[in-house]
PDB file of C-alpha atoms in Angstrom:
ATOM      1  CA  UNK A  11       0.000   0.000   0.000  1.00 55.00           C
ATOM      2  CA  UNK A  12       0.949   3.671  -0.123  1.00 80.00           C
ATOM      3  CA  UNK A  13       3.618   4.527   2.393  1.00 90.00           C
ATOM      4  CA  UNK A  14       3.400   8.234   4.265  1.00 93.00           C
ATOM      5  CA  UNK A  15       3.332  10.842   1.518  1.00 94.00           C
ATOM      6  CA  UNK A  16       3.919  14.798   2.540  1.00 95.00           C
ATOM      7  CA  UNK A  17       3.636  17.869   0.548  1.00 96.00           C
ATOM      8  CA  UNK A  18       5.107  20.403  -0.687  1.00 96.00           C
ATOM      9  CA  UNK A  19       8.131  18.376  -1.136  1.00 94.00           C
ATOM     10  CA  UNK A  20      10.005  22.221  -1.313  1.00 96.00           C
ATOM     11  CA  UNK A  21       9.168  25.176  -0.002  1.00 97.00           C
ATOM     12  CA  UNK A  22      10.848  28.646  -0.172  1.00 97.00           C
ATOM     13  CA  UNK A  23       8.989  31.512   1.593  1.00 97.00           C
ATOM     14  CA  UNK A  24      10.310  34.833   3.040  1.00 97.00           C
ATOM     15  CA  UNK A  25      11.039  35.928   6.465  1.00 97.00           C
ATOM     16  CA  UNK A  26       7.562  36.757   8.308  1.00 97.00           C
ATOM     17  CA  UNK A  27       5.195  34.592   6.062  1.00 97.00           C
ATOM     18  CA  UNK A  28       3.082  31.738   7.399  1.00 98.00           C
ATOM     19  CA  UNK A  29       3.877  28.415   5.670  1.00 98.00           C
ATOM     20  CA  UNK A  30       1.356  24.989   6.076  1.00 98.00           C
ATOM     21  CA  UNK A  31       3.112  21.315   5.458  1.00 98.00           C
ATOM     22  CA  UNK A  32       0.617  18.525   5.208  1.00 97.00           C
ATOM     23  CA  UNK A  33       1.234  14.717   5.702  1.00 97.00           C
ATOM     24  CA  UNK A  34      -0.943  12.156   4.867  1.00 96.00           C
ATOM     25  CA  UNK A  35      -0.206   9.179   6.937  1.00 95.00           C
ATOM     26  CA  UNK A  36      -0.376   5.014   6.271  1.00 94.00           C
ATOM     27  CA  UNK A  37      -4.159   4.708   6.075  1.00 91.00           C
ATOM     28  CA  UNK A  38      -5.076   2.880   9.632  1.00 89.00           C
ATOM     29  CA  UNK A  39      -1.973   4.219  11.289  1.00 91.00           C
ATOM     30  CA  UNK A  40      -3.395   6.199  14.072  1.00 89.00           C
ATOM     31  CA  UNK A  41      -0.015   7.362  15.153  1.00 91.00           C
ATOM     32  CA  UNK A  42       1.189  10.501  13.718  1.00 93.00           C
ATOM     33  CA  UNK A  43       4.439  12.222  14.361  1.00 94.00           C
ATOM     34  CA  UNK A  44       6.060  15.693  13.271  1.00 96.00           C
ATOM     35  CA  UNK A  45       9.865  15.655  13.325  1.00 96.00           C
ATOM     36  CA  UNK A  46      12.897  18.261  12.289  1.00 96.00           C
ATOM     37  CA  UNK A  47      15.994  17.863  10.548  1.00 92.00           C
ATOM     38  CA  UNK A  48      18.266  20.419  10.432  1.00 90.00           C
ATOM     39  CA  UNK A  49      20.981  20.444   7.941  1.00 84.00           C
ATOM     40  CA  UNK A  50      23.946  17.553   8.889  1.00 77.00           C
ATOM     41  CA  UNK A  51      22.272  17.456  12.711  1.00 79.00           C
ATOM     42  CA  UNK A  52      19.630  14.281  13.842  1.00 81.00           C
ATOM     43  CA  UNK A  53      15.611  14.669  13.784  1.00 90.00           C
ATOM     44  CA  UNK A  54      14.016  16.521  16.611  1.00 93.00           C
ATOM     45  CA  UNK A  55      10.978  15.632  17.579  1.00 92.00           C
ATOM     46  CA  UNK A  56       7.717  18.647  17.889  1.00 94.00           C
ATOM     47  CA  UNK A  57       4.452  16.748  18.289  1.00 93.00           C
ATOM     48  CA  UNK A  58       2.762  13.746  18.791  1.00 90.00           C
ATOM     49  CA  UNK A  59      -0.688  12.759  17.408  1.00 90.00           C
ATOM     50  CA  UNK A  60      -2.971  10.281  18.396  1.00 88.00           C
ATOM     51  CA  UNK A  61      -6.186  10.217  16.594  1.00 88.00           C
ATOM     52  CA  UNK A  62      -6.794  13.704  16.337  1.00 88.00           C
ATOM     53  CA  UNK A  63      -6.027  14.491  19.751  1.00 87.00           C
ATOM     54  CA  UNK A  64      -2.287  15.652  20.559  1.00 85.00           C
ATOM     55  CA  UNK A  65      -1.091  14.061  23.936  1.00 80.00           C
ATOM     56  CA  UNK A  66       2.426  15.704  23.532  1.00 82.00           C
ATOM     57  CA  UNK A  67       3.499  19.142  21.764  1.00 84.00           C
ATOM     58  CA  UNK A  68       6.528  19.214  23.902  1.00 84.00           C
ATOM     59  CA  UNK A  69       8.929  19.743  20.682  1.00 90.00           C
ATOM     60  CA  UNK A  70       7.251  22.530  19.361  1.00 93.00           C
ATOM     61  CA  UNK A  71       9.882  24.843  19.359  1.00 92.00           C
ATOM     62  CA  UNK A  72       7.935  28.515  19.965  1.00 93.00           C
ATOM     63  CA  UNK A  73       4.250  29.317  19.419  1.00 94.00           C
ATOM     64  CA  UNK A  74       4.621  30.239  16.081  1.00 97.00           C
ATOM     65  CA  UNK A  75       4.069  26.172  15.204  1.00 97.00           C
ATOM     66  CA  UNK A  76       0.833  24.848  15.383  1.00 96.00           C
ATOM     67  CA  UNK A  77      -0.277  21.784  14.362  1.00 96.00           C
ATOM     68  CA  UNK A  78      -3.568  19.970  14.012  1.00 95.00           C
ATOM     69  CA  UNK A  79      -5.000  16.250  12.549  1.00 94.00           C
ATOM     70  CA  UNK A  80      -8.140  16.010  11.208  1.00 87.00           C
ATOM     71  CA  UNK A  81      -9.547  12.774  12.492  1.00 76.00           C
ATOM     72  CA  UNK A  82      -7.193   9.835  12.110  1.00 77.00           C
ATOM     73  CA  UNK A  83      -6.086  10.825   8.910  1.00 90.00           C
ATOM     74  CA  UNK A  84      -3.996  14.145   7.452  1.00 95.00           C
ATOM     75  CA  UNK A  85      -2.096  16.346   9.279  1.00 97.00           C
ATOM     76  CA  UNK A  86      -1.203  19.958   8.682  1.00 97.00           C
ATOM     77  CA  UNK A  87       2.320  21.941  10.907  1.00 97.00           C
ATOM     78  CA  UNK A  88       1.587  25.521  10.662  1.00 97.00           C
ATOM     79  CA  UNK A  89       4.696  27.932  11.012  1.00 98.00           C
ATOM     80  CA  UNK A  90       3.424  31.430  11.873  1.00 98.00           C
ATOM     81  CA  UNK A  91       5.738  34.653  10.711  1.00 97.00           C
ATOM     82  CA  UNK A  92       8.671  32.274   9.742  1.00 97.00           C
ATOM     83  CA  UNK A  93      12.542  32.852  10.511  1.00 97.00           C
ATOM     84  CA  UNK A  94      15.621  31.985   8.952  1.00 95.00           C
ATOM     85  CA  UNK A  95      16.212  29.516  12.066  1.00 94.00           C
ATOM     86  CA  UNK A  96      13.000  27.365  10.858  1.00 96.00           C
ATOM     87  CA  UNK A  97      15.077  26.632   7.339  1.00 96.00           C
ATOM     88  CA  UNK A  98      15.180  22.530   8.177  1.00 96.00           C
ATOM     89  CA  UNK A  99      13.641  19.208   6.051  1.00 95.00           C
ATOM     90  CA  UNK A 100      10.453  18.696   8.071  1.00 97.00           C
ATOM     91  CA  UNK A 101       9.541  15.190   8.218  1.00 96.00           C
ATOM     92  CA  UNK A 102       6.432  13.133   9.395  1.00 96.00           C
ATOM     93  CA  UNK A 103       6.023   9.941  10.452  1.00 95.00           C
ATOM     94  CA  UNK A 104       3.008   7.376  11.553  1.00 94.00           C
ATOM     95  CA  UNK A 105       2.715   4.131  13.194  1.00 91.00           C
ATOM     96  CA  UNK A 106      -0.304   1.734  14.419  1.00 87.00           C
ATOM     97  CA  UNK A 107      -1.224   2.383  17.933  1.00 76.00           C
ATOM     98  CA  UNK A 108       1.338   0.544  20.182  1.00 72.00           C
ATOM     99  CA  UNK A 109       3.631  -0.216  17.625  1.00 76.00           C
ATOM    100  CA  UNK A 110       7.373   1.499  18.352  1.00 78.00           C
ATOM    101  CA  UNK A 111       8.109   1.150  14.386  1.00 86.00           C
ATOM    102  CA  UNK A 112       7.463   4.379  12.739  1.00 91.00           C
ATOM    103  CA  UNK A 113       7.282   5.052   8.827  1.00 92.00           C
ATOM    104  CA  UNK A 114       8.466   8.253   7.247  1.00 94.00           C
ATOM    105  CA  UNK A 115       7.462   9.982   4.976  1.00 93.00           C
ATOM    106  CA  UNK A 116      10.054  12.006   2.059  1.00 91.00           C
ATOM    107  CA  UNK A 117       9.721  15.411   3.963  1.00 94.00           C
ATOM    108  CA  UNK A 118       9.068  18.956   3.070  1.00 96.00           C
ATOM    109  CA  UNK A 119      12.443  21.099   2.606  1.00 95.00           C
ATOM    110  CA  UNK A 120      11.497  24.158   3.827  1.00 97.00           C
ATOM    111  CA  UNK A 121      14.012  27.248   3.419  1.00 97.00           C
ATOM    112  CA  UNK A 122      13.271  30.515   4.605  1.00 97.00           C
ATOM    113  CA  UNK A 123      14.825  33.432   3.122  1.00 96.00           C
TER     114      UNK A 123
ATOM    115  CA  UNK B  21      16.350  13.367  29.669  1.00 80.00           C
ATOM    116  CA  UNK B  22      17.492  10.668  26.962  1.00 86.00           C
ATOM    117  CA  UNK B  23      19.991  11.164  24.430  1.00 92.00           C
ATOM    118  CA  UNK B  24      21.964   9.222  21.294  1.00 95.00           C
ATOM    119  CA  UNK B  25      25.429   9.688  21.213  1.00 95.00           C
ATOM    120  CA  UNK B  26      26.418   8.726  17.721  1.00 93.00           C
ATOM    121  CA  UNK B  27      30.007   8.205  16.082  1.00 83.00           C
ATOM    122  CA  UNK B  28      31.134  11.136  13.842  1.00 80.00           C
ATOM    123  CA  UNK B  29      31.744  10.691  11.090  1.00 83.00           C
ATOM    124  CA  UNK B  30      31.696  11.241   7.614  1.00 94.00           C
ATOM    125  CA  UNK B  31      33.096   7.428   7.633  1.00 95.00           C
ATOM    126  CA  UNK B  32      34.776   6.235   4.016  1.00 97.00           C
ATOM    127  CA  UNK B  33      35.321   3.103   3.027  1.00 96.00           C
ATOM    128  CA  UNK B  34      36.487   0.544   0.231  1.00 97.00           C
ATOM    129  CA  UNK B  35      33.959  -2.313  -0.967  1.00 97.00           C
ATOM    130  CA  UNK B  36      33.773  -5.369   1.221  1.00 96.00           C
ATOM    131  CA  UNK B  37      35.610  -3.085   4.234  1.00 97.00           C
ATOM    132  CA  UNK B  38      34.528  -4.217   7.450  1.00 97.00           C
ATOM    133  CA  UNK B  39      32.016  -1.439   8.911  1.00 97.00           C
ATOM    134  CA  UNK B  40      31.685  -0.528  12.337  1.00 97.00           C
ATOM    135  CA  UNK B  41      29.282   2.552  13.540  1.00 97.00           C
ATOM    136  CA  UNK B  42      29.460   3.130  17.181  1.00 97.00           C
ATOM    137  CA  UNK B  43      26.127   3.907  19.042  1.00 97.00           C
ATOM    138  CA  UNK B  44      25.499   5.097  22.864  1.00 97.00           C
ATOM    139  CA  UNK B  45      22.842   6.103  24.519  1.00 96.00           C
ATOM    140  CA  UNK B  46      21.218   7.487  27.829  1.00 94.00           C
ATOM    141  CA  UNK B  47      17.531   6.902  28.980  1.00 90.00           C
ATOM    142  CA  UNK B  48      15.259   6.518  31.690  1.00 83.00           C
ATOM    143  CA  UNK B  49      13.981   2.649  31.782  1.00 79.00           C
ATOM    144  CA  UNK B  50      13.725   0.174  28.964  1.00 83.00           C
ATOM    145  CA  UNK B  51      13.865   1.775  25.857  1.00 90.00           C
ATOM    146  CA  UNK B  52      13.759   0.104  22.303  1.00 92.00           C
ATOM    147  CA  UNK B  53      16.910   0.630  20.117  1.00 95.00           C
ATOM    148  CA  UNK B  54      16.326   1.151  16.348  1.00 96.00           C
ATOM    149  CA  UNK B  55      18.866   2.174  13.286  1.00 97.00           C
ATOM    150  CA  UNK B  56      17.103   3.824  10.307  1.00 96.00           C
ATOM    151  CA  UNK B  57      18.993   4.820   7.223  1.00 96.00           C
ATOM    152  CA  UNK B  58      18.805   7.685   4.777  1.00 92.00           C
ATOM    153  CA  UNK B  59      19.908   7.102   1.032  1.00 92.00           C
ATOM    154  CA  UNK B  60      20.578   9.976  -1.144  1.00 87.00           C
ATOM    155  CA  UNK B  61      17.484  11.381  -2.232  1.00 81.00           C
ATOM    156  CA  UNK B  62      15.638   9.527  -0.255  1.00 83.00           C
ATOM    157  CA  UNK B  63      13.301   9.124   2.925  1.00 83.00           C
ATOM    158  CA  UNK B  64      14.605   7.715   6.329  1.00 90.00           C
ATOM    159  CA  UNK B  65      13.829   3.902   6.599  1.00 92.00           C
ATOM    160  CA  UNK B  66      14.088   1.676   9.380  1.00 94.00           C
ATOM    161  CA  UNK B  67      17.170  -0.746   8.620  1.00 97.00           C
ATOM    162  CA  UNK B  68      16.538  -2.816  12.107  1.00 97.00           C
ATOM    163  CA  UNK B  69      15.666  -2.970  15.503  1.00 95.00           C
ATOM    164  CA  UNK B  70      15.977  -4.482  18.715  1.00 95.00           C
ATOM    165  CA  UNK B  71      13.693  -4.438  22.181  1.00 91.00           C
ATOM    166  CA  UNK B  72      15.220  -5.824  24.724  1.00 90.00           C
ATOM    167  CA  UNK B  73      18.200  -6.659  26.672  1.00 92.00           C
ATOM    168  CA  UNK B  74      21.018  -9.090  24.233  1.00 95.00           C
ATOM    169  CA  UNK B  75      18.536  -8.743  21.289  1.00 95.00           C
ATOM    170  CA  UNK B  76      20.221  -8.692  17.927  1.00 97.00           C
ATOM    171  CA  UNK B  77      18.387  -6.826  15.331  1.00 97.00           C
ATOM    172  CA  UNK B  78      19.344  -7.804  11.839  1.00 97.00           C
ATOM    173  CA  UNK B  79      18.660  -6.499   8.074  1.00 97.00           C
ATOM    174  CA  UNK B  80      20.137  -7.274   4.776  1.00 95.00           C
ATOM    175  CA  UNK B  81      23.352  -8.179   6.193  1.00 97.00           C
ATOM    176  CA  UNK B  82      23.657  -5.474   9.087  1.00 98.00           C
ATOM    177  CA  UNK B  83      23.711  -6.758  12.737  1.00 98.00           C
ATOM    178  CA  UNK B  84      23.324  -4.994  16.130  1.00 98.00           C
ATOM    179  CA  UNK B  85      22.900  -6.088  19.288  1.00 98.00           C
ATOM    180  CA  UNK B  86      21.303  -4.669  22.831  1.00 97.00           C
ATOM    181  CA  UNK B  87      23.707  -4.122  25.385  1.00 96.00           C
ATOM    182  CA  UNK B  88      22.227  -2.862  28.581  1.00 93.00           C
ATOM    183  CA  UNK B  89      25.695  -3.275  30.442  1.00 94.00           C
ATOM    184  CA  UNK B  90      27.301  -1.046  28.454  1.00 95.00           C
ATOM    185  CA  UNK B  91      23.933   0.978  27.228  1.00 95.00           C
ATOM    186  CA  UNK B  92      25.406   0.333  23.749  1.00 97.00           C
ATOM    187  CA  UNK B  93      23.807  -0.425  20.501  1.00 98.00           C
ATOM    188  CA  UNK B  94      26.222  -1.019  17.509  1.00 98.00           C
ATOM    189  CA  UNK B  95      25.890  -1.659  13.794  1.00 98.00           C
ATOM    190  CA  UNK B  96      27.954  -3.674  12.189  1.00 98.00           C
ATOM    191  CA  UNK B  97      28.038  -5.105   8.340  1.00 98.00           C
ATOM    192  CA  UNK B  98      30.918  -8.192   7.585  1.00 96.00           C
ATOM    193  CA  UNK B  99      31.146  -6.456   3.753  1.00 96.00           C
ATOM    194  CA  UNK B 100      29.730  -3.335   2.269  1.00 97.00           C
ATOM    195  CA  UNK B 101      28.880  -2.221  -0.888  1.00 97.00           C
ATOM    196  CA  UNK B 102      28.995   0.872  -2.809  1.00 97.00           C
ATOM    197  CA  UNK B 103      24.884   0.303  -2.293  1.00 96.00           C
ATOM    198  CA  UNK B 104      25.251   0.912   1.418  1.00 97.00           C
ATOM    199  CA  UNK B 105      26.466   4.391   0.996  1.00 97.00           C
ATOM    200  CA  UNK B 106      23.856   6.816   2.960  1.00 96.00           C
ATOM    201  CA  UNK B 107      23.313   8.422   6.471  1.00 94.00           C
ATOM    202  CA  UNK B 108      22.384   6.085   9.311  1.00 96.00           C
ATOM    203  CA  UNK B 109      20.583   7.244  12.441  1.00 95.00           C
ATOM    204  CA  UNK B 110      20.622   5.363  15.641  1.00 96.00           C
ATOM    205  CA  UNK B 111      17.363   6.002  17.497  1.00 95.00           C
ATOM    206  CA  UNK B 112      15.509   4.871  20.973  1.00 93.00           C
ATOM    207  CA  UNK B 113      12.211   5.153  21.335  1.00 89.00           C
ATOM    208  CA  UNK B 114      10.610   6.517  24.549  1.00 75.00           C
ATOM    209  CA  UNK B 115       7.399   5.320  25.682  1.00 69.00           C
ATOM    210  CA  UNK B 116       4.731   8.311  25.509  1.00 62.00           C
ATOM    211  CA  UNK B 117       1.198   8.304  27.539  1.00 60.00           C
ATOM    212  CA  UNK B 118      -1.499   7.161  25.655  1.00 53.00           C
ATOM    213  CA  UNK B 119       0.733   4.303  23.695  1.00 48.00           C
ATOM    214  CA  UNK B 120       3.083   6.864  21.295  1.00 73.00           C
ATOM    215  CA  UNK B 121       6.489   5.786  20.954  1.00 81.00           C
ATOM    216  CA  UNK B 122       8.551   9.266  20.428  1.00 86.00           C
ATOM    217  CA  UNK B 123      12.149   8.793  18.890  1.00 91.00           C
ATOM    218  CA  UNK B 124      15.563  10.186  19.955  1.00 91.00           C
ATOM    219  CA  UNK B 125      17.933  10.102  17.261  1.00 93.00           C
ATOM    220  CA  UNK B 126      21.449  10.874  17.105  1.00 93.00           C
ATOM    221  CA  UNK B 127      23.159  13.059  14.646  1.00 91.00           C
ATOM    222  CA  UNK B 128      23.368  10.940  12.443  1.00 92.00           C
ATOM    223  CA  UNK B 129      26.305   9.043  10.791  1.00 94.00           C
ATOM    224  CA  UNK B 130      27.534   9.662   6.665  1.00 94.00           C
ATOM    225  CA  UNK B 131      28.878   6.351   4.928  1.00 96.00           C
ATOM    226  CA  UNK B 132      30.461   6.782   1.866  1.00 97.00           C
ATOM    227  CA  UNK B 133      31.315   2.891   0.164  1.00 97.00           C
ATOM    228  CA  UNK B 134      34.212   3.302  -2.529  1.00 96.00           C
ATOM    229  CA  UNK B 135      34.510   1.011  -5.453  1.00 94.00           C
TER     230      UNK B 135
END
């Protein structure tokens, strides 16, 4: 079946503009995760969904990211008045409820100018 | 709070080299222990895991093994190819409430494979 798809695959926006990256998870995964990878450094992790209902935002690095699941199915991250510091490959990931094994998806490169 | 500690690399090699990539970690409990890898132009996919204590994860001729005593995890491949060049990640995952399974990775290690 189709693995974890994301979109835009590249993104280039200026300084101060609001960008939205949308994942579309495994269908029956009910597991969704956001992630960031900045250039040559590991992922972080921002938020964790289940269902539509987000039991950790703990990564979320400032209150300009927002993100929100619409039922058990796509996701959108929300950057708010974006800075050169949010440049990164944003990826997402999902997995079936009590399952550790999470699937990626290709990520969104955002770079912010 | 728990962390991956991650060999630095980049790491070059010549075909059928012995590889080694050295993995550490810190945590709270009894975490799983994963290695994904990232291939040029590609997404990040799991390469193999472990769960417990002594468990040896294995995949397409990569091996690592669980070791609690020295909170160590690993990966190893007998011969590599140019094929295996790419970026692997050791990972743990930390349990969540409500059943999610966040990951910790570490930075992240570059393989290059020379003919």
């Amino acid at each position: 079946g189709a693995g974890v798809s994301q979109s835009p695959s590249n993104k280039v926006t200026e300084k101060g503009k609001d960008v939205e990256l949308r994942c579309d998870p495994i269908s029956g995964h009910t597991a969704l995760y956001w992630y960031r990878q900045r250039l040559g450094q590991g992922l972080e992790f921002l938020i964790y969904f289940q269902g539509n209902s987000a039991p950790d935002k703990s990564g979320l690095p400032s209150d300009r990211f927002s993100a929100e699941r619409t039922g058990e199915s796509v996701s959108t991250l929300t950057i708010q008045r974006t800075q050169q510091e949010d440049s990164a490959v944003y990826l997402c990931a999902s997995s079936l409820v009590r399952e550790q094994t999470q699937y990626f998806g290709p990520g969104t490169r955002l770079l912010v100018l | 709070g728990d962390s991956v500690t991650q060999m630095e690399g980049p790491v070059t090699l010549s075909e059928e080299a012995f590889l080694t990539i050295n993995c550490t970690y810190t945590a709270t409990g009894y975490p799983s222990l994963f290695w994904y890898v990232q291939y040029p132009g590609e997404g990040l996919q799991l390469l193999l895991k472990a769960t417990k204590a002594d468990d040896k994860g294995s995949n397409k001729g990569f091996e690592a093994t669980y070791r609690k005593e020295t909170t160590s995890f690993h990966l190893e491949k007998g011969s590599v190819q140019v094929s295996d060049s790419a970026v692997y990640f050791c990972a743990l995952s930390d349990e969540l409430g409500t059943s999610g399974s966040r990951l910790t990775f570490g930075e992240g290690t570059q393989l290059t494979v020379n003919p």
